[in-house]
Short mmCIF file of C-alpha atoms and ligand atoms in Angstrom, two decimals:
data_model
loop_
_atom_site.label_atom_id
_atom_site.label_comp_id
_atom_site.label_asym_id
_atom_site.label_seq_id
_atom_site.Cartn_x
_atom_site.Cartn_y
_atom_site.Cartn_z
CA MET H 295 180.78 81.85 152.68
CA ARG H 296 177.97 79.79 151.33
CA MET H 297 178.89 76.24 150.43
CA GLN H 298 178.08 75.05 146.95
CA LEU H 299 175.76 72.23 147.83
CA GLN H 300 172.66 73.38 149.49
CA TRP H 301 169.96 73.40 146.85
CA LEU H 302 167.54 70.61 147.55
CA THR H 303 164.25 71.09 145.86
CA PHE H 304 162.78 73.91 143.94
CA ALA H 305 159.47 74.44 142.30
CA PHE H 306 157.45 77.41 141.40
CA ALA H 307 154.14 77.74 139.72
CA ALA H 308 154.41 79.40 136.37
CA THR H 309 152.05 82.26 136.16
CA VAL H 310 151.03 84.14 133.10
CA LEU H 311 153.56 86.71 132.09
CA THR H 312 152.56 90.19 132.89
CA ALA H 313 155.45 91.26 130.79
CA CYS H 314 155.17 94.96 130.60
CA GLY H 315 153.56 95.62 133.91
CA GLY H 316 155.13 96.72 137.09
CA SER H 317 156.67 99.94 138.04
CA SER H 318 158.17 101.11 141.17
CA GLY H 319 161.79 100.14 140.88
CA SER H 320 162.21 103.77 140.33
CA ASP H 321 165.13 106.10 140.41
CA ASP H 322 165.84 109.30 142.19
CA GLY H 323 166.61 111.39 139.24
CA ASN H 324 170.04 109.88 139.01
CA ALA H 325 169.64 109.78 135.28
CA SER H 326 173.30 109.75 134.61
CA SER H 327 173.74 106.41 136.23
CA SER H 328 173.06 104.59 133.07
CA SER H 329 173.97 107.04 130.49
CA SER H 330 176.94 107.14 128.38
CA SER H 331 177.31 109.70 125.85
CA SER H 332 178.21 107.53 123.13
CA SER H 333 176.65 104.82 121.34
CA SER H 334 177.32 101.59 119.85
CA SER H 335 176.83 99.76 116.74
CA SER H 336 173.52 98.92 115.30
CA SER H 337 171.19 96.97 117.47
CA SER H 338 169.75 95.10 114.57
CA SER H 339 169.16 91.52 115.26
CA SER H 340 171.11 88.86 113.59
CA SER H 341 172.82 86.48 115.82
CA SER H 342 172.54 82.95 116.65
CA SER H 343 169.70 80.68 117.26
CA SER H 344 168.45 80.44 120.78
CA SER H 345 168.82 76.71 120.77
CA SER H 346 172.57 76.84 120.96
CA SER H 347 172.81 76.35 124.67
CA SER H 348 175.83 74.51 125.92
CA SER H 349 174.00 72.91 128.76
CA SER H 350 171.07 70.66 129.12
CA SER H 351 168.67 73.28 130.43
CA SER H 352 165.53 73.24 128.34
CA MET H 353 163.84 76.27 126.94
CA SER H 354 160.22 77.10 126.42
CA SER H 355 158.42 80.01 124.90
CA SER H 356 155.24 81.01 123.21
CA SER H 357 153.87 84.17 121.75
CA GLU H 358 151.78 84.51 124.89
CA GLY H 359 154.27 83.64 127.58
CA PRO H 360 157.83 84.35 128.61
CA ILE H 361 160.90 82.99 126.89
CA ALA H 362 162.25 80.87 129.69
CA ILE H 363 164.65 78.09 130.54
CA GLU H 364 164.50 75.47 133.23
CA PRO H 365 168.00 75.62 134.70
CA ASP H 366 169.67 72.43 135.77
CA PHE H 367 172.10 74.44 137.92
CA ASP H 368 172.16 76.83 140.84
CA LEU H 369 173.93 79.91 139.51
CA TYR H 370 176.13 80.58 142.52
CA ALA H 371 177.40 77.00 142.40
CA THR H 372 178.71 77.35 138.83
CA THR H 373 181.54 79.76 139.70
CA PRO H 374 185.08 78.57 138.99
CA SER H 375 186.14 79.91 142.38
CA ASP H 376 183.88 80.61 145.29
CA PHE H 377 183.27 84.32 144.69
CA PRO H 378 179.95 85.90 145.70
CA VAL H 379 177.18 85.85 143.11
CA GLY H 380 174.83 88.58 144.15
CA VAL H 381 171.47 90.16 143.48
CA ALA H 382 170.09 93.51 144.57
CA VAL H 383 166.78 93.06 146.33
CA SER H 384 163.88 95.18 147.40
CA ALA H 385 162.86 94.86 151.03
CA ALA H 386 160.76 96.50 153.76
CA ASN H 387 157.84 98.19 152.02
CA ASP H 388 159.56 98.72 148.67
CA GLY H 389 157.51 97.62 145.71
CA TYR H 390 158.71 94.06 144.92
CA SER H 391 159.83 93.58 148.51
CA ILE H 392 161.01 90.05 149.11
CA PHE H 393 159.05 90.20 152.37
CA THR H 394 155.77 91.84 151.41
CA HIS H 395 155.20 91.45 147.66
CA SER H 396 152.42 89.11 146.66
CA ASP H 397 154.97 86.61 145.34
CA ALA H 398 157.44 87.16 148.20
CA SER H 399 158.00 83.52 149.07
CA GLN H 400 158.60 82.52 145.44
CA ARG H 401 161.03 85.45 145.12
CA GLN H 402 162.87 84.22 148.18
CA ASP H 403 163.04 80.70 146.72
CA VAL H 404 164.64 81.91 143.49
CA ILE H 405 167.10 84.12 145.37
CA ILE H 406 168.10 81.37 147.78
CA ARG H 407 168.56 78.94 144.94
CA HIS H 408 170.71 81.04 142.64
CA PHE H 409 172.58 83.65 144.67
CA SER H 410 175.06 83.67 147.51
CA GLN H 411 175.04 87.39 148.31
CA LEU H 412 172.44 90.14 148.66
CA THR H 413 172.68 93.88 148.21
CA ALA H 414 169.85 96.12 149.38
CA GLY H 415 168.77 98.08 146.33
CA ASN H 416 167.38 100.82 148.49
CA ILE H 417 166.89 100.27 152.19
CA MET H 418 170.48 100.41 153.47
CA LYS H 419 171.12 103.91 152.19
CA MET H 420 171.97 106.72 154.54
CA SER H 421 168.59 108.25 155.36
CA TYR H 422 167.03 104.90 156.22
CA LEU H 423 169.75 103.81 158.65
CA HIS H 424 170.60 107.16 160.22
CA PRO H 425 167.67 109.59 159.92
CA THR H 426 168.64 111.96 162.74
CA GLU H 427 171.94 112.63 164.40
CA ASN H 428 171.29 110.54 167.47
CA THR H 429 169.06 107.90 165.91
CA PHE H 430 170.02 104.83 163.95
CA THR H 431 167.11 102.75 162.59
CA PHE H 432 168.15 99.24 161.67
CA GLY H 433 164.85 97.32 161.77
CA ASP H 434 164.32 96.97 158.01
CA ALA H 435 167.98 96.26 157.29
CA ASP H 436 168.07 93.73 160.10
CA GLU H 437 165.19 91.84 158.50
CA LEU H 438 167.16 91.63 155.24
CA VAL H 439 170.54 90.83 156.78
CA GLY H 440 168.89 88.28 159.05
CA PHE H 441 167.28 86.65 156.01
CA ALA H 442 170.67 86.42 154.33
CA ALA H 443 172.27 84.99 157.45
CA SER H 444 169.63 82.34 157.95
CA ASN H 445 170.01 81.21 154.35
CA GLY H 446 173.79 81.03 154.33
CA MET H 447 174.23 84.17 152.23
CA THR H 448 176.42 87.22 152.77
CA VAL H 449 175.49 90.87 152.27
CA HIS H 450 177.33 93.59 150.38
CA GLY H 451 176.43 96.84 152.14
CA HIS H 452 175.23 99.68 149.92
CA ALA H 453 176.06 102.49 150.62
CA LEU H 454 177.64 104.34 153.55
CA VAL H 455 178.07 107.66 151.73
CA TRP H 456 176.11 108.71 148.63
CA HIS H 457 175.17 112.16 147.39
CA SER H 458 171.62 111.29 146.24
CA ASP H 459 169.94 114.28 147.79
CA TYR H 460 166.67 112.89 149.07
CA GLN H 461 168.50 110.02 150.72
CA VAL H 462 171.04 112.21 152.51
CA PRO H 463 169.78 112.63 156.08
CA GLY H 464 168.46 116.14 156.64
CA PHE H 465 170.64 116.73 159.67
CA MET H 466 173.77 116.19 157.57
CA LYS H 467 172.74 118.85 155.07
CA SER H 468 172.59 121.56 157.69
CA TYR H 469 175.24 120.28 160.06
CA GLN H 470 176.85 123.02 162.13
CA GLY H 471 179.46 121.07 164.10
CA ASP H 472 182.56 119.07 163.24
CA PHE H 473 181.54 117.46 159.94
CA ALA H 474 184.40 114.94 159.89
CA ALA H 475 183.51 113.75 163.39
CA MET H 476 179.85 113.48 162.39
CA LEU H 477 180.70 111.48 159.25
CA THR H 478 182.99 109.21 161.25
CA ASN H 479 180.20 108.63 163.73
CA HIS H 480 177.80 107.76 160.89
CA VAL H 481 180.11 105.21 159.29
CA THR H 482 181.17 103.77 162.62
CA GLY H 483 177.59 103.44 163.86
CA VAL H 484 176.41 101.57 160.78
CA VAL H 485 179.42 99.30 160.29
CA ASP H 486 179.63 98.45 163.97
CA HIS H 487 175.97 97.47 164.16
CA PHE H 488 176.28 94.76 161.52
CA LYS H 489 179.69 93.65 162.73
CA THR H 490 178.30 93.15 166.22
CA ASP H 491 174.85 91.75 165.48
CA TYR H 492 175.61 89.71 162.35
CA PRO H 493 179.26 88.70 162.53
CA GLY H 494 180.57 87.52 159.18
CA VAL H 495 177.41 88.36 157.23
CA VAL H 496 177.97 91.90 155.92
CA THR H 497 181.32 91.12 154.39
CA SER H 498 181.81 94.29 152.35
CA TRP H 499 180.53 97.83 151.88
CA ASP H 500 180.34 100.42 149.17
CA VAL H 501 181.88 103.02 151.45
CA VAL H 502 181.50 105.86 148.98
CA ASN H 503 179.28 105.71 145.93
CA GLU H 504 179.55 107.92 142.83
CA ALA H 505 181.99 110.65 143.89
CA VAL H 506 183.07 111.33 140.31
CA ASP H 507 181.54 114.04 138.14
CA GLN H 508 183.39 114.70 134.94
CA GLY H 509 181.54 118.00 134.58
CA ALA H 510 183.10 119.41 137.74
CA ALA H 511 186.32 121.40 137.44
CA ASP H 512 188.35 118.90 139.44
CA GLY H 513 186.29 115.88 138.39
CA PHE H 514 184.68 115.37 141.81
CA ARG H 515 180.96 115.62 142.38
CA ARG H 516 179.76 118.58 144.41
CA SER H 517 177.66 117.52 147.39
CA VAL H 518 177.32 118.41 151.02
CA PHE H 519 180.17 115.99 151.69
CA TYR H 520 182.46 117.66 149.18
CA ASN H 521 181.50 121.13 150.32
CA GLU H 522 182.26 120.35 153.95
CA LEU H 523 185.36 118.22 153.38
CA PRO H 524 186.88 119.11 149.98
CA PRO H 525 190.37 118.16 148.79
CA VAL H 526 193.02 119.72 151.03
CA ALA H 527 195.15 120.57 148.00
CA ASP H 528 195.05 120.48 144.23
CA GLY H 529 195.49 116.95 142.97
CA GLU H 530 194.17 115.39 146.16
CA ILE H 531 190.90 113.48 146.43
CA PRO H 532 188.16 114.98 148.61
CA GLU H 533 188.83 114.61 152.29
CA TYR H 534 185.38 113.16 153.03
CA ILE H 535 186.25 110.04 151.04
CA LYS H 536 189.31 109.44 153.19
CA VAL H 537 187.40 110.12 156.40
CA ALA H 538 184.68 107.62 155.48
CA PHE H 539 187.10 104.86 154.46
CA GLN H 540 189.28 105.39 157.52
CA ALA H 541 186.26 105.13 159.83
CA ALA H 542 185.08 101.95 158.14
CA ARG H 543 188.54 100.40 158.30
CA ASP H 544 188.97 101.34 161.97
CA THR H 545 185.56 99.91 162.86
CA ASP H 546 185.88 96.55 161.11
CA PRO H 547 189.25 95.69 159.61
CA SER H 548 187.92 92.28 158.51
CA ILE H 549 185.52 93.49 155.82
CA ASP H 550 186.22 94.59 152.26
CA LEU H 551 185.84 98.29 151.50
CA TYR H 552 184.88 99.39 147.99
CA TYR H 553 184.77 102.61 146.05
CA ASN H 554 181.80 102.21 143.66
CA ASP H 555 180.90 104.18 140.53
CA TYR H 556 179.11 104.06 137.18
CA ASP H 557 180.24 104.54 133.59
CA ASN H 558 183.83 103.86 134.58
CA THR H 559 184.85 101.40 131.88
CA ALA H 560 184.54 102.92 128.38
CA ASN H 561 184.57 106.46 129.72
CA SER H 562 188.28 107.02 130.14
CA THR H 563 187.83 110.27 132.06
CA ARG H 564 185.59 108.66 134.65
CA LEU H 565 187.78 105.56 134.79
CA ALA H 566 190.89 107.67 135.43
CA LYS H 567 189.14 109.48 138.29
CA THR H 568 187.92 106.20 139.75
CA LEU H 569 191.47 104.88 139.67
CA ALA H 570 192.83 108.08 141.22
CA ILE H 571 190.45 107.66 144.15
CA ALA H 572 191.42 104.01 144.52
CA GLU H 573 195.11 104.81 144.38
CA ALA H 574 194.91 107.56 146.99
CA LEU H 575 193.01 105.28 149.36
CA ASP H 576 195.31 102.36 148.62
CA ASN H 577 198.31 104.50 149.53
CA GLN H 578 196.77 104.75 152.99
CA GLY H 579 195.82 101.08 153.07
CA ILE H 580 192.15 101.80 153.54
CA ILE H 581 190.53 100.31 150.40
CA ASP H 582 190.13 96.72 149.22
CA GLY H 583 188.46 97.05 145.85
CA VAL H 584 186.69 98.96 143.13
CA GLY H 585 183.04 98.46 142.29
CA PHE H 586 181.97 98.70 138.66
CA GLN H 587 178.22 99.27 138.53
CA MET H 588 177.85 98.12 134.89
CA HIS H 589 174.46 99.48 133.87
CA ILE H 590 175.24 98.58 130.28
CA TYR H 591 173.80 97.78 126.86
CA MET H 592 173.94 95.01 124.31
CA ASP H 593 176.74 96.58 122.27
CA TYR H 594 178.22 99.20 124.56
CA PRO H 595 180.70 99.31 126.23
CA SER H 596 182.93 96.85 124.43
CA LEU H 597 184.38 93.75 126.01
CA ASN H 598 187.79 95.35 125.61
CA ASP H 599 186.63 98.32 127.65
CA PHE H 600 185.66 96.01 130.50
CA LYS H 601 188.88 94.06 130.24
CA ASN H 602 190.99 97.19 130.27
CA ALA H 603 189.21 98.71 133.27
CA PHE H 604 189.27 95.49 135.30
CA GLN H 605 192.92 94.93 134.44
CA GLN H 606 193.96 98.33 135.74
CA VAL H 607 192.39 97.58 139.11
CA VAL H 608 193.90 94.10 139.13
CA ASP H 609 197.31 95.65 138.45
CA MET H 610 196.87 97.83 141.53
CA GLY H 611 196.42 94.68 143.59
CA LEU H 612 192.82 95.53 144.48
CA LYS H 613 189.65 93.49 144.13
CA VAL H 614 187.21 93.97 141.27
CA LYS H 615 183.51 93.72 141.99
CA VAL H 616 180.72 93.94 139.43
CA THR H 617 178.20 95.60 141.69
CA GLU H 618 175.06 96.53 139.74
CA LEU H 619 174.96 94.68 136.43
CA ASP H 620 171.98 95.04 134.13
CA ILE H 621 171.93 94.84 130.34
CA ALA H 622 169.12 96.77 128.70
CA VAL H 623 168.18 95.40 125.29
CA VAL H 624 167.99 98.89 123.85
CA ASN H 625 170.15 101.96 124.42
CA PRO H 626 168.05 105.12 124.53
CA TYR H 627 171.16 107.28 124.35
CA GLU H 628 172.08 105.92 120.92
CA ALA H 629 171.79 108.37 118.09
CA GLY H 630 168.24 108.55 116.85
CA THR H 631 166.78 106.96 119.98
CA PRO H 632 166.17 103.48 118.62
CA ALA H 633 162.76 101.92 118.64
CA LEU H 634 162.01 99.23 121.18
CA PRO H 635 163.06 95.93 119.61
CA GLU H 636 160.80 92.94 119.60
CA TYR H 637 161.54 90.78 122.60
CA ASP H 638 161.79 87.46 120.80
CA GLU H 639 164.01 84.39 120.83
CA GLN H 640 166.67 86.06 118.72
CA LEU H 641 166.91 88.96 121.12
CA THR H 642 167.00 86.75 124.21
CA ALA H 643 169.74 84.70 122.55
CA ARG H 644 171.76 87.86 121.92
CA GLN H 645 171.24 88.94 125.51
CA LYS H 646 172.29 85.52 126.78
CA LYS H 647 175.48 85.84 124.76
CA ARG H 648 176.13 89.34 126.09
CA PHE H 649 175.66 88.27 129.72
CA CYS H 650 177.95 85.33 129.05
CA GLU H 651 180.65 87.49 127.49
CA VAL H 652 180.57 89.99 130.34
CA ALA H 653 180.85 87.22 132.94
CA LYS H 654 183.63 85.60 130.91
CA VAL H 655 185.64 88.83 130.76
CA TYR H 656 185.30 89.05 134.51
CA VAL H 657 186.62 85.56 135.27
CA ASP H 658 189.23 85.70 132.51
CA THR H 659 190.65 89.04 133.65
CA VAL H 660 190.36 88.96 137.41
CA PRO H 661 192.46 86.39 139.29
CA GLU H 662 190.65 84.27 141.86
CA ASN H 663 191.98 86.10 144.88
CA GLN H 664 190.89 89.47 143.48
CA ARG H 665 187.31 88.53 142.57
CA GLY H 666 185.05 90.55 144.83
CA GLY H 667 181.91 89.20 143.25
CA PHE H 668 179.39 89.51 140.46
CA THR H 669 176.03 91.12 141.27
CA VAL H 670 172.96 91.84 139.14
CA TRP H 671 170.85 94.91 139.97
CA GLY H 672 167.46 93.33 140.63
CA LEU H 673 165.80 89.96 140.25
CA THR H 674 163.00 90.30 137.69
CA ASP H 675 162.84 92.51 134.62
CA ASP H 676 159.69 94.27 135.76
CA GLU H 677 161.22 95.45 139.04
CA SER H 678 164.28 97.05 137.43
CA TRP H 679 164.94 100.72 138.12
CA LEU H 680 165.20 101.03 134.33
CA MET H 681 161.44 100.58 133.99
CA ASP H 682 161.09 104.14 135.17
CA GLN H 683 164.47 105.41 134.12
CA PHE H 684 163.92 104.70 130.45
CA ALA H 685 160.25 105.61 130.40
CA ASN H 686 161.32 109.15 129.65
CA ALA H 687 164.98 108.83 128.76
CA ALA H 688 166.10 110.83 125.78
CA GLY H 689 162.54 111.19 124.59
CA ALA H 690 162.09 107.44 124.43
CA ASP H 691 159.14 105.74 126.01
CA TYR H 692 160.16 102.14 126.43
CA GLU H 693 157.66 99.93 128.14
CA ASP H 694 160.36 97.47 129.18
CA VAL H 695 164.02 96.92 128.43
CA TRP H 696 164.30 93.39 129.88
CA PRO H 697 167.67 93.97 131.60
CA LEU H 698 167.90 91.14 134.14
CA LEU H 699 168.11 87.36 134.51
CA PHE H 700 164.51 86.49 135.39
CA ASN H 701 161.17 87.13 133.76
CA ALA H 702 158.37 88.91 135.58
CA ASP H 703 156.84 85.54 136.49
CA LEU H 704 160.16 84.52 138.11
CA SER H 705 161.03 82.01 135.39
CA ALA H 706 164.70 82.02 134.38
CA LYS H 707 165.73 83.75 131.16
CA PRO H 708 168.30 82.39 128.72
CA ALA H 709 170.55 85.14 130.12
CA LEU H 710 170.88 83.12 133.33
CA GLN H 711 172.24 80.26 131.26
CA GLY H 712 174.70 82.66 129.66
CA VAL H 713 176.21 83.64 133.01
CA ALA H 714 176.41 80.01 134.12
CA ASP H 715 178.07 79.03 130.83
CA ALA H 716 180.76 81.66 131.39
CA PHE H 717 181.32 80.68 134.99
CA ARG H 718 181.66 77.05 133.92
CA GLY H 719 184.07 77.94 131.12
CA GLN H 720 181.75 76.69 128.40
CA GLY H 721 181.98 79.53 125.90
CA CYS H 722 179.38 82.00 124.83
CA ASP H 723 177.63 80.96 121.64
O1 G3I O 236 159.65 102.20 148.94
C1 G3I O 236 158.84 103.16 148.27
C2 G3I O 236 157.46 102.62 148.13
O2 G3I O 236 156.92 102.42 149.41
C3 G3I O 236 156.65 103.65 147.35
O3 G3I O 236 155.38 103.11 147.11
C4 G3I O 236 157.30 103.96 146.02
C5 G3I O 236 156.59 105.05 145.25
O4 G3I O 236 157.44 105.65 144.33
O5 G3I O 236 158.62 104.39 146.25
C6 G3I O 236 159.40 103.39 146.89
O6 G3I O 236 160.70 103.82 147.04
C7 G3I O 236 161.49 103.82 145.87
C8 G3I O 236 162.62 102.84 146.04
O7 G3I O 236 163.54 102.95 144.99
C9 G3I O 236 162.15 101.39 146.12
O8 G3I O 236 161.54 101.01 144.93
C10 G3I O 236 162.04 105.22 145.73
O9 G3I O 236 160.97 106.11 145.43
C11 G3I O 236 163.08 105.27 144.66
O10 G3I O 236 163.67 106.55 144.60
C12 G3I O 236 164.15 104.23 144.93
O11 G3I O 236 165.02 104.24 143.84
C13 G3I O 236 166.26 103.56 144.01
C14 G3I O 236 167.37 104.54 143.63
O12 G3I O 236 168.62 103.86 143.60
C15 G3I O 236 167.50 105.65 144.66
O13 G3I O 236 167.90 105.15 145.89
C16 G3I O 236 166.24 102.36 143.07
O14 G3I O 236 165.32 101.39 143.56
C17 G3I O 236 167.64 101.75 143.01
O15 G3I O 236 167.65 100.75 142.00
C18 G3I O 236 168.66 102.83 142.65
O16 G3I O 236 169.92 102.21 142.71
C19 G3I O 236 171.04 103.00 142.30
C20 G3I O 236 172.21 102.61 143.19
O17 G3I O 236 171.87 102.82 144.53
C21 G3I O 236 173.46 103.40 142.81
N1 G3I O 236 173.77 103.22 141.43
C22 G3I O 236 172.68 103.53 140.48
C23 G3I O 236 171.46 102.72 140.84
C24 G3I O 236 170.33 102.99 139.87
O18 G3I O 236 169.91 104.32 139.98
#
């Protein structure tokens, strides 16, 4: 694990904010990832003044440029215990790749300064690592995992099994042989590669991602995996989930294995199914924690919803990991599809408070030895998958929803201060 001491010097040239530009952090039609049926209270602005920071970081803004702070801390070093503070990154030839984007080296600097763990937002999914039955392609992932290793960071692997159709390898969709053996070979091949070539770097995996579908009769998403390896009896979880976790456990008993899903805090149906999966796997000793994606909004879900969901996993003795946090400043699924709010100091102050409160619930609810980590889903607002996701959501056409911790020009947002304040136990106003 990364030691909390390594930041030496940091400087980046402030460039002019291209606030609403960018695209590319797109989705795969997985529209439900962020949605929740219900809505929250009014998003009208009130709230506190943006000057109420509890640290000495200074803030600057203008009508032309970003609302930014100059942090006097490295985020990962503010944690009360040494849990991973992560960020999902683009790599290879993704737009916003930390290796090929025009500001790649500045991106790397910010990531190295503030985070201790990386998740690949895209390039470690099934089709990229295992395109044909007898071929594993690790070049792009190796570049990313190697970058993490050489900068003292760990990697949370994402994801060994996921239904997202265009990222399921073609050979799996039409597989004629022993599907369980094939799936075992997939998981084993991927986990073993990183265990062997980067010992101690890929410390955890989302073994199965998003297996819940509350619209399905038994609550489990239909996919090629489900179809080939369904539950063996009523009340059981699908067999493919067990096969994948068992293979991962057998291959590397030293890493943490997570079941990861979205909308599993306020949505009691989805939470119950998530917990049922965790419990079944825990009964076999083949799971270490539950991942809560947390693609959330300013007022929804409630802090109590988070607390309740985290607590239930804590009570099972498993780890809790916030795996994909972003906080859009507007919720397109709210009744009436609200207009895009003005992104001003009041709004950034509200967002700072929200990030702080979410981080505070996490550290207040989850005991040290059960903290799997706290990861945001992207570095800069303009690279967020929500740029595309919300462009058409619910008839809305939002040019930006500013969901992350850094502005498009890589300057830190007040939200970053909010997370640090929570980690340092300083309160959230
Ligand atoms: O890399 C290509 C690039 O070369 C090309 O120019 C561009 C043109 O569209 O596409 C780029 O690939 C995109 C990739 O993201 C990188 O930006 C894919 O089209 C796009 O489908 C892919 O979307 C990712 C999506 O998962 C599907 O894998 C998003 O970045 C990623 O944020 C999103 O992440 C998911 C989690 O895995 C699971 N939970 C929900 C979350 C949000 O949907």
